[in-house]
PDB file of C-alpha atoms in Angstrom:
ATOM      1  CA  UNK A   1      10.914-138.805  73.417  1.00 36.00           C
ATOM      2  CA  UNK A   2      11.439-138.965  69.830  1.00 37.00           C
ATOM      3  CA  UNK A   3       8.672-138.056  67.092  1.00 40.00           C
ATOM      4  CA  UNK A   4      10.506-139.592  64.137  1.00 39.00           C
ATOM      5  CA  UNK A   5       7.823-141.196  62.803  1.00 33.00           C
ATOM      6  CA  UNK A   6       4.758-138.506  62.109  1.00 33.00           C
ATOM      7  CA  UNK A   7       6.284-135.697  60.802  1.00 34.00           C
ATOM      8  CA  UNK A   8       6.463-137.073  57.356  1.00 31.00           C
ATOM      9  CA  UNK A   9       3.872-139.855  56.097  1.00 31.00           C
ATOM     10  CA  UNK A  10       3.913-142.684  57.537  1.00 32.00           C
ATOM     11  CA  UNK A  11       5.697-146.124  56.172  1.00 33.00           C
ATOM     12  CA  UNK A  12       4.191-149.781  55.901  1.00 31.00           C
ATOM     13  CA  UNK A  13       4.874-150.678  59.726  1.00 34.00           C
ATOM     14  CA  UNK A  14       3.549-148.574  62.659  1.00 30.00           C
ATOM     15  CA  UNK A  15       6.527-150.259  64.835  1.00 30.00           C
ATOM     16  CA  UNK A  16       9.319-148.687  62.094  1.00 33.00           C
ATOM     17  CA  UNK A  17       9.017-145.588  64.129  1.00 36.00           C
ATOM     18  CA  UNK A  18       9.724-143.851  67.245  1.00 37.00           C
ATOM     19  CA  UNK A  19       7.257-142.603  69.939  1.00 34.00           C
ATOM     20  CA  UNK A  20       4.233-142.022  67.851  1.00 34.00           C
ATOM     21  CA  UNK A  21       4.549-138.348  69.021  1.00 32.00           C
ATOM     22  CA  UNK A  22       1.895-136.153  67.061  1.00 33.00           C
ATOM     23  CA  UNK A  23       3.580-133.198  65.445  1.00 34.00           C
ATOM     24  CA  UNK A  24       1.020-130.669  63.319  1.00 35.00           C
ATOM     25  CA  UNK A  25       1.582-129.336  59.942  1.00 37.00           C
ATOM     26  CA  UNK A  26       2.696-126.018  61.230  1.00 44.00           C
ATOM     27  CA  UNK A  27       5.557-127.367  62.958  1.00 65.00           C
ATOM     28  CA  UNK A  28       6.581-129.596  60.289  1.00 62.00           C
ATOM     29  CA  UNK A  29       6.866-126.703  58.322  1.00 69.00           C
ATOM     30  CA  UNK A  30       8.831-124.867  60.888  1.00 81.00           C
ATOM     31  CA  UNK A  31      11.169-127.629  61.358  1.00 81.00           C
ATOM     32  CA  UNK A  32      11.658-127.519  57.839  1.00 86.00           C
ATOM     33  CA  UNK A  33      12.178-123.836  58.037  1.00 87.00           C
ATOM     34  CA  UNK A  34      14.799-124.430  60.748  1.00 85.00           C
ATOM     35  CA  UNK A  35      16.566-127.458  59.184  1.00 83.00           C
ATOM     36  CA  UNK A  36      16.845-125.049  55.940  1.00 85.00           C
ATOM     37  CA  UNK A  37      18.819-122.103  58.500  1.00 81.00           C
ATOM     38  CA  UNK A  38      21.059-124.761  59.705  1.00 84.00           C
ATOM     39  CA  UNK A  39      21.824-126.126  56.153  1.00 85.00           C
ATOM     40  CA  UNK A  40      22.630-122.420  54.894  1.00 85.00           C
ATOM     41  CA  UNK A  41      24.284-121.519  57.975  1.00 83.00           C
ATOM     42  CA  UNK A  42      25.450-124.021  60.183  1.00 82.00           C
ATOM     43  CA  UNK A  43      26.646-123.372  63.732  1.00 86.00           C
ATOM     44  CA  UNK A  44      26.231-119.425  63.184  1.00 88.00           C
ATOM     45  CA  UNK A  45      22.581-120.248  62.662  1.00 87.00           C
ATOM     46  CA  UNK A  46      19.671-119.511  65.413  1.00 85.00           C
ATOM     47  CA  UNK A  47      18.690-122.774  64.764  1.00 83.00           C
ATOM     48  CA  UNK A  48      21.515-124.382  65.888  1.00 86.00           C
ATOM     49  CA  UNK A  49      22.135-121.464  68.881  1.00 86.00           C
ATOM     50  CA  UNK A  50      18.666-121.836  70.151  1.00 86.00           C
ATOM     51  CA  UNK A  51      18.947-125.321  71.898  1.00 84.00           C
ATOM     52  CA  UNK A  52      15.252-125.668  72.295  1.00 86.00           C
ATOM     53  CA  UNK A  53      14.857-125.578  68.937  1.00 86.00           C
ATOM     54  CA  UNK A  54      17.860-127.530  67.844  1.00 84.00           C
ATOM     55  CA  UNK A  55      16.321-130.171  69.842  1.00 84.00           C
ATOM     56  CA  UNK A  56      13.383-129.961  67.915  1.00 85.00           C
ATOM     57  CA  UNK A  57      15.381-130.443  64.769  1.00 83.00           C
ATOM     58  CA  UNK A  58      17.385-133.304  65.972  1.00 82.00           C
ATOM     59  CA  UNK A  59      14.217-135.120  67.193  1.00 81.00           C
ATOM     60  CA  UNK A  60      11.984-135.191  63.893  1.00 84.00           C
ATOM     61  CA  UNK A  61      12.409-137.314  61.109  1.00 81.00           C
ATOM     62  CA  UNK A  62      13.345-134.322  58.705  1.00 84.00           C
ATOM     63  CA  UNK A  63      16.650-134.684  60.331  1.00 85.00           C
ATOM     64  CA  UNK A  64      17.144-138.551  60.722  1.00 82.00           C
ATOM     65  CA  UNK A  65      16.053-138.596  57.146  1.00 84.00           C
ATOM     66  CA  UNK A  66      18.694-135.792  55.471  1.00 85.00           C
ATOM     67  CA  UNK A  67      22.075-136.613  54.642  1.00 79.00           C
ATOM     68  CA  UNK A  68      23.262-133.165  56.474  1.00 83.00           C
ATOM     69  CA  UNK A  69      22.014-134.140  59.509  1.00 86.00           C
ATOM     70  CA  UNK A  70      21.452-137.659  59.585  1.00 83.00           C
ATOM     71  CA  UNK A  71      24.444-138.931  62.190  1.00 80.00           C
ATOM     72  CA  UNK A  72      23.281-136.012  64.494  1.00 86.00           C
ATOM     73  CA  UNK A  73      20.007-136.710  65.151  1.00 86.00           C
ATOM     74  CA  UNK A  74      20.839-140.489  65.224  1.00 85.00           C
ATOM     75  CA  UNK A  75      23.528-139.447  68.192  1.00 84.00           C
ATOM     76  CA  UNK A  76      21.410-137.406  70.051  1.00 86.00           C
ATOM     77  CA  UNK A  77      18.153-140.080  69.816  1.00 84.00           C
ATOM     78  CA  UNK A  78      20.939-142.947  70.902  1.00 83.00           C
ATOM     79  CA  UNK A  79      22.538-140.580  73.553  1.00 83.00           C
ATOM     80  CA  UNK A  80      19.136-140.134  74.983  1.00 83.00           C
ATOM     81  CA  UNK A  81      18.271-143.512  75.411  1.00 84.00           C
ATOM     82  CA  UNK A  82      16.860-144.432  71.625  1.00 85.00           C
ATOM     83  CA  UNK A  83      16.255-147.999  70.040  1.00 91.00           C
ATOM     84  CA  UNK A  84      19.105-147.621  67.005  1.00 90.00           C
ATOM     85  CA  UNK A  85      16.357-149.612  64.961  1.00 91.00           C
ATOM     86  CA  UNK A  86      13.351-148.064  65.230  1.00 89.00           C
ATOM     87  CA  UNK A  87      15.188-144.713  64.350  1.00 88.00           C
ATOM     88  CA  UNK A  88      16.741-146.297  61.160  1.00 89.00           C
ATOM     89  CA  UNK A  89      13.588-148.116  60.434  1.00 88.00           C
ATOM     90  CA  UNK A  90      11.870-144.779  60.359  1.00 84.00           C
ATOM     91  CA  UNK A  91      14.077-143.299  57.151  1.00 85.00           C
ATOM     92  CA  UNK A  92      11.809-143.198  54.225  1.00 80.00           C
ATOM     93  CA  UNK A  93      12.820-145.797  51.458  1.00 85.00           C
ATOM     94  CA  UNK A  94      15.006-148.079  53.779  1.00 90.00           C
ATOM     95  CA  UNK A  95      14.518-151.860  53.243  1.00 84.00           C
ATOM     96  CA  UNK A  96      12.914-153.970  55.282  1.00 85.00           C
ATOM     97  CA  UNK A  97      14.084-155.621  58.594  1.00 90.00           C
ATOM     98  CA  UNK A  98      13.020-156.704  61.828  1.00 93.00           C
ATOM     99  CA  UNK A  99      13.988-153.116  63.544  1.00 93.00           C
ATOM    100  CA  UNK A 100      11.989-153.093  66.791  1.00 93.00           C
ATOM    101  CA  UNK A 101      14.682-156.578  67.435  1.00 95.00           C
ATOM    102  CA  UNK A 102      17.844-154.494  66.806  1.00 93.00           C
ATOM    103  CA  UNK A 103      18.546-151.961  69.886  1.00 92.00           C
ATOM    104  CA  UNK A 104      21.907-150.849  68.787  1.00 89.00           C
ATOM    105  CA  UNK A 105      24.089-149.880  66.093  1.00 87.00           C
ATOM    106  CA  UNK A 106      25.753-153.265  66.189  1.00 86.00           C
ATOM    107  CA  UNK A 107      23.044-155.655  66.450  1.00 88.00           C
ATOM    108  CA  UNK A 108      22.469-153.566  63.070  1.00 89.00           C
ATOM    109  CA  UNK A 109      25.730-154.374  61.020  1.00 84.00           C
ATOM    110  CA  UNK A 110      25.443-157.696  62.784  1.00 83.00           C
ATOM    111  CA  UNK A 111      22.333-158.679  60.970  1.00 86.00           C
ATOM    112  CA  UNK A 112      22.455-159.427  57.551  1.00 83.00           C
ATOM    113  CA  UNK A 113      19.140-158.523  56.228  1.00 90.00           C
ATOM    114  CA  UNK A 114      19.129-155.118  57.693  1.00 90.00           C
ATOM    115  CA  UNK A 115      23.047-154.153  57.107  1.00 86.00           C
ATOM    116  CA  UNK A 116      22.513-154.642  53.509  1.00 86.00           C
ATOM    117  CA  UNK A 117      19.120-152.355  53.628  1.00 90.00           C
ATOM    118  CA  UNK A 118      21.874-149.976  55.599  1.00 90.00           C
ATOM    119  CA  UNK A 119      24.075-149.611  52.981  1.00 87.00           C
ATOM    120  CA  UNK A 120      21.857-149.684  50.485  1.00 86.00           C
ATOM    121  CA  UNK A 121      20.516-146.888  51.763  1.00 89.00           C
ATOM    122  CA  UNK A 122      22.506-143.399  50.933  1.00 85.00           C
ATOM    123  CA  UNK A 123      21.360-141.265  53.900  1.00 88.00           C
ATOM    124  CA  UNK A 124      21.193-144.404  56.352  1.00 89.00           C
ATOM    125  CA  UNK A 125      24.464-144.989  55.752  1.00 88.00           C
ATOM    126  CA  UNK A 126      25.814-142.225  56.345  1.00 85.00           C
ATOM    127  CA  UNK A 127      23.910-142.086  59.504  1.00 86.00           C
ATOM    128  CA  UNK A 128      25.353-144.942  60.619  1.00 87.00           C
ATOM    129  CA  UNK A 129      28.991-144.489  59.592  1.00 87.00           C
ATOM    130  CA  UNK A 130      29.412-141.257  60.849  1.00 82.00           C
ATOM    131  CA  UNK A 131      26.871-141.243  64.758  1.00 81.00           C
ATOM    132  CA  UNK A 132      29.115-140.154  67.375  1.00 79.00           C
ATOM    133  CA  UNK A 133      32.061-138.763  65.400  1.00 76.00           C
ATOM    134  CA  UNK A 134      32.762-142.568  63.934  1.00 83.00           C
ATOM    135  CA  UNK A 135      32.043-144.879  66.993  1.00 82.00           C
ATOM    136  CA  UNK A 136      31.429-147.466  64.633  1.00 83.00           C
ATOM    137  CA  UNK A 137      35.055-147.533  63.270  1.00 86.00           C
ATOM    138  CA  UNK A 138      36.602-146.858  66.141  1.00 83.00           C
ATOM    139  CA  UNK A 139      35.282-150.460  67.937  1.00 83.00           C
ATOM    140  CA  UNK A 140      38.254-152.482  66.457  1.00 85.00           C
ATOM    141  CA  UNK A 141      36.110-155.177  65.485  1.00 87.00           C
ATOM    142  CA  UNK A 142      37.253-157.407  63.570  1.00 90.00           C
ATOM    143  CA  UNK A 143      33.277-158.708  63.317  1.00 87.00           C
ATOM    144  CA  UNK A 144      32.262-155.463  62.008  1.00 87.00           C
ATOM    145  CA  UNK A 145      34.688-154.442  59.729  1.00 92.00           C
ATOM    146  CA  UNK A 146      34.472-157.732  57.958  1.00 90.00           C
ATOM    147  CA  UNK A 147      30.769-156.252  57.094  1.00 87.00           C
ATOM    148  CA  UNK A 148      31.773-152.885  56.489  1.00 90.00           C
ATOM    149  CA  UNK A 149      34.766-154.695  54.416  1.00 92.00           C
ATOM    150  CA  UNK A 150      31.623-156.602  52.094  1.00 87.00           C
ATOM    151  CA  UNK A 151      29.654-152.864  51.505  1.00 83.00           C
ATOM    152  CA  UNK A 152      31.952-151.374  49.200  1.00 79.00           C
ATOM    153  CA  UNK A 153      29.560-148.270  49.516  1.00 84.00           C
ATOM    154  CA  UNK A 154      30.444-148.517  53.356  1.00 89.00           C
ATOM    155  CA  UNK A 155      33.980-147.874  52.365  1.00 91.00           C
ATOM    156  CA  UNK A 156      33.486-145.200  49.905  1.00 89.00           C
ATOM    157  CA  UNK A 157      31.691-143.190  52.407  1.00 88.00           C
ATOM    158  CA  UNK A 158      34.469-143.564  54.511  1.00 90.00           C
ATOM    159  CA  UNK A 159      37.266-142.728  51.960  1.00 91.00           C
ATOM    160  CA  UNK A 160      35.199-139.397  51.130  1.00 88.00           C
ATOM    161  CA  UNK A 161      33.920-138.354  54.612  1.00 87.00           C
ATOM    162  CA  UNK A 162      34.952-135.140  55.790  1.00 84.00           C
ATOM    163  CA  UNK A 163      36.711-136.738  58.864  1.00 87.00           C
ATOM    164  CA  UNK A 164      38.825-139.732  57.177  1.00 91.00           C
ATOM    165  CA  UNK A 165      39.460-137.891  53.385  1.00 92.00           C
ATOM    166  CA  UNK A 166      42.221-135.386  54.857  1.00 94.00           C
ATOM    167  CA  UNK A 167      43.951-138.104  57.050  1.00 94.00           C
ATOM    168  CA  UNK A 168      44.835-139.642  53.996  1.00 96.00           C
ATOM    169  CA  UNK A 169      48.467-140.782  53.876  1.00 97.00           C
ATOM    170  CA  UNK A 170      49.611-141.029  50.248  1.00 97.00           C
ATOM    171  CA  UNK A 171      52.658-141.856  48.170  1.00 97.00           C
ATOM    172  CA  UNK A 172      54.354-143.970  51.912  1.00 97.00           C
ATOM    173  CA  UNK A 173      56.777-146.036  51.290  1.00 97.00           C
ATOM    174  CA  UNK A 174      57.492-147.601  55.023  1.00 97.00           C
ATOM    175  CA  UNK A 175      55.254-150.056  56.113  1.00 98.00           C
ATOM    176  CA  UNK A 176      52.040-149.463  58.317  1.00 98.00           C
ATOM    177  CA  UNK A 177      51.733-151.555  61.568  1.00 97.00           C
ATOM    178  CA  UNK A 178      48.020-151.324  62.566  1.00 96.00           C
ATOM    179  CA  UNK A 179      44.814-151.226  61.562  1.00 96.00           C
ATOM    180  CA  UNK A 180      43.796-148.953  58.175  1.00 96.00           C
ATOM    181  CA  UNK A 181      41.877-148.222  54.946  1.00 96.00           C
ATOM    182  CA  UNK A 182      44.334-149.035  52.444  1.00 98.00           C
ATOM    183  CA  UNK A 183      43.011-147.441  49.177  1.00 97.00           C
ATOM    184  CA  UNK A 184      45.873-148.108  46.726  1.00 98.00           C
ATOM    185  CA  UNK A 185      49.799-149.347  46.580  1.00 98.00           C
ATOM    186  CA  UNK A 186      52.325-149.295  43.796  1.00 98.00           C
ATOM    187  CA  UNK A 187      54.766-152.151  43.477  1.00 98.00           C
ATOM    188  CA  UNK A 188      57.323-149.875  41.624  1.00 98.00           C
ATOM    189  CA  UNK A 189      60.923-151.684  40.022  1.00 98.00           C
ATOM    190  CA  UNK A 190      64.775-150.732  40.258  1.00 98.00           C
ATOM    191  CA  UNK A 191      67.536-151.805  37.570  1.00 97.00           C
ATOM    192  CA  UNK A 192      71.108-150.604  37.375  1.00 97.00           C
ATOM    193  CA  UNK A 193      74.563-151.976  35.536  1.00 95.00           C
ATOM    194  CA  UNK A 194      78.201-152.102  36.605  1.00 94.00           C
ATOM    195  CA  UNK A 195      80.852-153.328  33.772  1.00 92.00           C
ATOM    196  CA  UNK A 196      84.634-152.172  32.152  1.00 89.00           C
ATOM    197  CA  UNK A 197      86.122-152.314  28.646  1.00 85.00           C
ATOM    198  CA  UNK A 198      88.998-151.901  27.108  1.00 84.00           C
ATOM    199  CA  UNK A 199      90.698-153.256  23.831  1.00 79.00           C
ATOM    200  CA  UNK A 200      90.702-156.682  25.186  1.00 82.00           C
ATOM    201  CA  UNK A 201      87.273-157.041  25.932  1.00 85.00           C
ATOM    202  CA  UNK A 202      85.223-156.140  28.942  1.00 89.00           C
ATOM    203  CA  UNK A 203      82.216-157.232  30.669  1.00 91.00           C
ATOM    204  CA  UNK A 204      78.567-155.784  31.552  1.00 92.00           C
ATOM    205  CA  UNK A 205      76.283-156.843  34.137  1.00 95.00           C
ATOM    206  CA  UNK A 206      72.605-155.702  34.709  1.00 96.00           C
ATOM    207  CA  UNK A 207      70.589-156.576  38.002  1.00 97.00           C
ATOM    208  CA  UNK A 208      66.511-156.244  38.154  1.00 98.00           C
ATOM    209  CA  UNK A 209      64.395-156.025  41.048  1.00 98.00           C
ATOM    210  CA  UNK A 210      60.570-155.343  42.020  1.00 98.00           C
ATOM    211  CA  UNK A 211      59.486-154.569  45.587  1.00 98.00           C
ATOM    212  CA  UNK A 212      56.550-156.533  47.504  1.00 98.00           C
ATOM    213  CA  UNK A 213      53.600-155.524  48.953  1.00 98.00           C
ATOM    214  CA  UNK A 214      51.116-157.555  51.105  1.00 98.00           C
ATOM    215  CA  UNK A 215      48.746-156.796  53.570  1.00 98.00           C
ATOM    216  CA  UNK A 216      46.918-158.873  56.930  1.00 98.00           C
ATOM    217  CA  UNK A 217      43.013-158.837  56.198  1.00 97.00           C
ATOM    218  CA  UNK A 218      40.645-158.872  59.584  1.00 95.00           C
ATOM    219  CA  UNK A 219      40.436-162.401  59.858  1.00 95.00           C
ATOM    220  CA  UNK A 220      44.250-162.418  60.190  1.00 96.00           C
ATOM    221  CA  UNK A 221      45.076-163.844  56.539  1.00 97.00           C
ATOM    222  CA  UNK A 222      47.570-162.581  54.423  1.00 98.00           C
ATOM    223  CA  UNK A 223      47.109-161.059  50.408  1.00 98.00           C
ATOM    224  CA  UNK A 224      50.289-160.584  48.686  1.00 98.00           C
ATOM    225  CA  UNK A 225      49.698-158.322  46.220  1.00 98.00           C
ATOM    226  CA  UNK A 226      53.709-158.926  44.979  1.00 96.00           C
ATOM    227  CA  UNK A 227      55.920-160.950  45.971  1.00 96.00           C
ATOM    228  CA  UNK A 228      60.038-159.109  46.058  1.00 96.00           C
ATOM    229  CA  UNK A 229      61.844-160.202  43.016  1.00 97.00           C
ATOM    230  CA  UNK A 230      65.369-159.918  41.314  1.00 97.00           C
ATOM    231  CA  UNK A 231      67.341-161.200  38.595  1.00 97.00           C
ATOM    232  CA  UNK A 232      70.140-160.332  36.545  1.00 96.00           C
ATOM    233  CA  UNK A 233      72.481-161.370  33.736  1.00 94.00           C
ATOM    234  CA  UNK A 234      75.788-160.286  32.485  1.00 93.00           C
ATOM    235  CA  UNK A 235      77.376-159.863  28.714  1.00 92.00           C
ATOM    236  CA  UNK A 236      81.071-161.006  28.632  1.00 89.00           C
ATOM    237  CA  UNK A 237      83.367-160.072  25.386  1.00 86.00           C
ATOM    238  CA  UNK A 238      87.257-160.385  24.268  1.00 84.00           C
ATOM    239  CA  UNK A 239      88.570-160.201  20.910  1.00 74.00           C
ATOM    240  CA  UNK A 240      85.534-160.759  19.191  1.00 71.00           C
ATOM    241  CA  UNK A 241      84.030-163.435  21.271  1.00 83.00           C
ATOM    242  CA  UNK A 242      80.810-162.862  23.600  1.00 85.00           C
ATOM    243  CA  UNK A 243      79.430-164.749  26.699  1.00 88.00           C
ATOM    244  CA  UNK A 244      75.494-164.122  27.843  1.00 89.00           C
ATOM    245  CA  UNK A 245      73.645-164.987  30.746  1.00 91.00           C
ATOM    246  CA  UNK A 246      70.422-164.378  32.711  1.00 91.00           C
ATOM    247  CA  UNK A 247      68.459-161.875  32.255  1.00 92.00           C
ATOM    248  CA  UNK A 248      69.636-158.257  30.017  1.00 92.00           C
ATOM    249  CA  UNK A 249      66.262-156.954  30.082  1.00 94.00           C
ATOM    250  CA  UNK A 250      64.153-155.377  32.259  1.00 96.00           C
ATOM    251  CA  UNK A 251      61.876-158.440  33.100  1.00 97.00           C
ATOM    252  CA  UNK A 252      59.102-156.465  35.436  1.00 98.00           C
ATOM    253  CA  UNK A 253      56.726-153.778  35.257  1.00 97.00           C
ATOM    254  CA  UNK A 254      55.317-151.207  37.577  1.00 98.00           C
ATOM    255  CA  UNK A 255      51.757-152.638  38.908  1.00 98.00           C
ATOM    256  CA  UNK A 256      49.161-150.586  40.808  1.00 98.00           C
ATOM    257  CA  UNK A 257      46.643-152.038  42.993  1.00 98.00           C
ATOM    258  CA  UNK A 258      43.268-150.636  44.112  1.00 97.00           C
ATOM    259  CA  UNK A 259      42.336-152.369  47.645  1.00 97.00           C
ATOM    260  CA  UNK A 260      39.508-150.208  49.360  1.00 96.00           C
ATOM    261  CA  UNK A 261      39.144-152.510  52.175  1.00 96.00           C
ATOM    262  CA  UNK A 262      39.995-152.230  56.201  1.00 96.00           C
ATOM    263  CA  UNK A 263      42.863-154.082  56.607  1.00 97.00           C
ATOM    264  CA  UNK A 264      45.010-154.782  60.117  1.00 97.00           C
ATOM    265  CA  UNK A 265      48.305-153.766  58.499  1.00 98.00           C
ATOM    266  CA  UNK A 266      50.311-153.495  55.371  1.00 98.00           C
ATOM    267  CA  UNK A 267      53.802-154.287  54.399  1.00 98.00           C
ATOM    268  CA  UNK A 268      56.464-153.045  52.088  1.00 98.00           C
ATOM    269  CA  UNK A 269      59.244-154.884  50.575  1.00 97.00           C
ATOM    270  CA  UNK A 270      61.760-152.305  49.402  1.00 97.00           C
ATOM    271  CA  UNK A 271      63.258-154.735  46.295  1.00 97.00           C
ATOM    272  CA  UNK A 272      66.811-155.152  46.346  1.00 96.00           C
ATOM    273  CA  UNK A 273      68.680-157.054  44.367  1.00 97.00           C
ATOM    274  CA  UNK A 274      72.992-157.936  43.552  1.00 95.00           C
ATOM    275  CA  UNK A 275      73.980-159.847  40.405  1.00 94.00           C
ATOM    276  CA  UNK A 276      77.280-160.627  39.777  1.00 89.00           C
ATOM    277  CA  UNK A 277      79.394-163.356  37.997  1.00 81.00           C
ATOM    278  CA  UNK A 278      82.642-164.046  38.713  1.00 72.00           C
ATOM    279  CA  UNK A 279      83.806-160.766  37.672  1.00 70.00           C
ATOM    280  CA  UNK A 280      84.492-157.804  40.730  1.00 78.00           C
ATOM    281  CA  UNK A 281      81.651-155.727  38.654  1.00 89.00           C
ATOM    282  CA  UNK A 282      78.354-156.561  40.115  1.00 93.00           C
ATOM    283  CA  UNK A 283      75.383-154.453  40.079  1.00 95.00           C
ATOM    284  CA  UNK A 284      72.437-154.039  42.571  1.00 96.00           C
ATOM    285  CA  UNK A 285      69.010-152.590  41.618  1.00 97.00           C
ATOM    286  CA  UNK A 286      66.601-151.338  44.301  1.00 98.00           C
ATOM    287  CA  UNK A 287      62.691-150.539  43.944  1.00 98.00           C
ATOM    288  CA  UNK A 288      60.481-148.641  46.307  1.00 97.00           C
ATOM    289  CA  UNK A 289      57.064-149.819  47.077  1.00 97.00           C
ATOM    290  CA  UNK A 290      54.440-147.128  47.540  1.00 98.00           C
ATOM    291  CA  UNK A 291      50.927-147.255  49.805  1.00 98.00           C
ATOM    292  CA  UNK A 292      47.981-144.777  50.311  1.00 98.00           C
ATOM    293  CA  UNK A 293      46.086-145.752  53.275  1.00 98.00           C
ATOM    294  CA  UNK A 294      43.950-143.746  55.943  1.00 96.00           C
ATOM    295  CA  UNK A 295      44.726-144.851  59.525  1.00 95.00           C
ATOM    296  CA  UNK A 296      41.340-145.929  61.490  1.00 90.00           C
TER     297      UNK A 296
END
C-alpha cells in the first residue's frame, strides 16, 4: 500500500518502514518534481488536481518526511488502513523505538521512548500534531495532554500552527470554563482615595488591591498564579496633629506569567477592595486580571 520506505535510502531497521514497495530512481525524481509543484502552488497545482498523482505524493516518503506535507500523507496512510509506527519510524533522523509495536497515534504519545523521539523530531512532530486536522487535540485526554503538556516543543507547535495561532484570545479578562492553551495572564492592580479637609483638619484614606489568577491543570490540581489581595490605610489630621494607619502606599505590582501548557480551565479574580475607618470616606480600589489562551 504504502512505499515509504525505498524512495529515499534506507535506515538501520528494515521493519521502520512501510510495504517494502520498490520505487525506481525516475519516479523518485518525479515525485520530487511533483512535491516541488505542490509546494510552489498548492491546491491550484496539477499535482494536487491530478488525484493519481497526488496519491503518489502522499504515499512516498518524500512526503511523510517534509514538514509541508508531513500530516497529509500521515492521514491518508492512517485513513487507508496504515500502522501509525511504521510510517513515523520511516522519517529519516527519528530516534529509535519499537515502531512495528505501536499501531496508532496514541499507543505513540503513550510510550515514552518513542514520544520523546516524536518531539524531538521537527517534521515528526508536526506530523503528528497536526494528522487529521488536529485529532490528536481534539481527544480530550487528559492522558495525552499530560505528554503533550511535558514537550514544550509539542506546545509551541501548537501555539504557532496555522489552525490554533489565529484562535488566539488575548488581553480576556472573564474567566474561561473549559479546556485551553493558556499562553500568558497578567495579574494587573487597582488603588484609589476618598478623604475631606478643611481648616480643622480632614482625613485621607487609600485602598489597594491585586486581582487573582489560577488555573485547573489535567490531573485536576489547581496553580494559583495570585492569590486576590487588598489593603488600605488612612491619614487623619486636626490642628496640627496627625493619625496613620495601614498601608499609604501602593504595596503590589503588576506580574505577568508565561504558562504554555493545556490546562482544563482558568480563573480570574477581578481584585476589589473597601478600606475605611471610622470616618464616612472610604475608598475601594479594583484591578482587572488579564488571560491569553487558545481554546482546544
Amino acid at each position: 500500500m504504502i512505499g515509504l520506505t525505498n524512495q529515499l535510502p534506507k535506515k538501520k531497521k528494515e521493519s521502520e518502514g512501510g510495504n517494502n514497495i520498490q520505487i525506481s530512481s525516475d519516479n523518485i525524481g518525479n515525485v520530487a518534481t511533483w512535491l516541488l509543484d505542490y509546494k510552489t502552488y498548492g491546491e491550484n497545482s496539477y499535482a494536487f488536481i491530478d488525484k493519481d498523482i497526488w496519491t503518489a505524493i502522499l504515499e512516498s516518503r518524500l512526503a511523510i518526511n517534509d514538514k509541508v506535507t508531513s500530516s497529509l500523507a500521515l492521514d491518508h496512510a492512517l485513513g487507508q488502513g496504515g500502522h501509525a509506527g511504521k510510517v513515523i519510524g520511516s522519517m529519516y533522523g527519528i530516534g529509535e523505538a519499537d515502531w512495528d509495536s505501536l499501531p496508532t497515534i496514541i499507543d505513540i504519545c503513550n510510550n515514552e521512548t518513542a514520544c520523546n523521539a516524536v518531539f524531538n523530531h521537527n517534521v515528526a512532530s508536526r506530523a503528528i500534531l497536526e494528522y487529521n486536522d488536529y485529532e490528536l487535540i481534539r481527544t480530550r485526554s487528559d492522558e495525552i495532554y499530560t505528554i503533550l503538556n511535558n514537550q514544550p516543543n509539542a506546545i509551541n507547535i501548537l501555539l504557532n500552527s496555522a489552525k490554533y495561532k489565529p484562535l488566539l484570545q488575548a488581553n480576556k479578562t472573564s474567566s474561561y470554563n473549559d479546556y485551553c492553551i493558556l499562553t500568558t495572564c497578567t495579574s494587573n492592580i487597582g488603588q484609589n482615595s476618598n478623604g475631606s479637609s478643611n481648616e480643622y483638619g480632614g482625613i485621607q484614606v487609600y485602598s489597594f488591591c491585586k486581582a487573582g489568577l489560577k488555573y485547573t491543570n489535567v490531573d485536576n490540581t489547581v496553580t494559583v498564579l495570585c492569590s486576590k489581595q487588598g489593603t488600605g490605610g488612612y491619614i487623619s489630621f486636626s490642628q496640627g496633629n496627625s493619625t496613620e494607619s495601614g498601608t499609604r502606599s501602593q504595596p503590589y505590582t503588576t506580574t505577568n506569567y508565561t504558562v504554555n501548557k493545556i490546562v482544563k480551565n482558568v480563573t480570574v479574580e477581578p481584585g476589589n477592595n473597601t478600606y475605611s475607618n471610622s470616618s464616612n470616606f472610604p475608598a475601594t480600589a479594583t484591578s482587572t486580571g488579564v488571560i491569553n489562551y487558545i481554546p482546544i
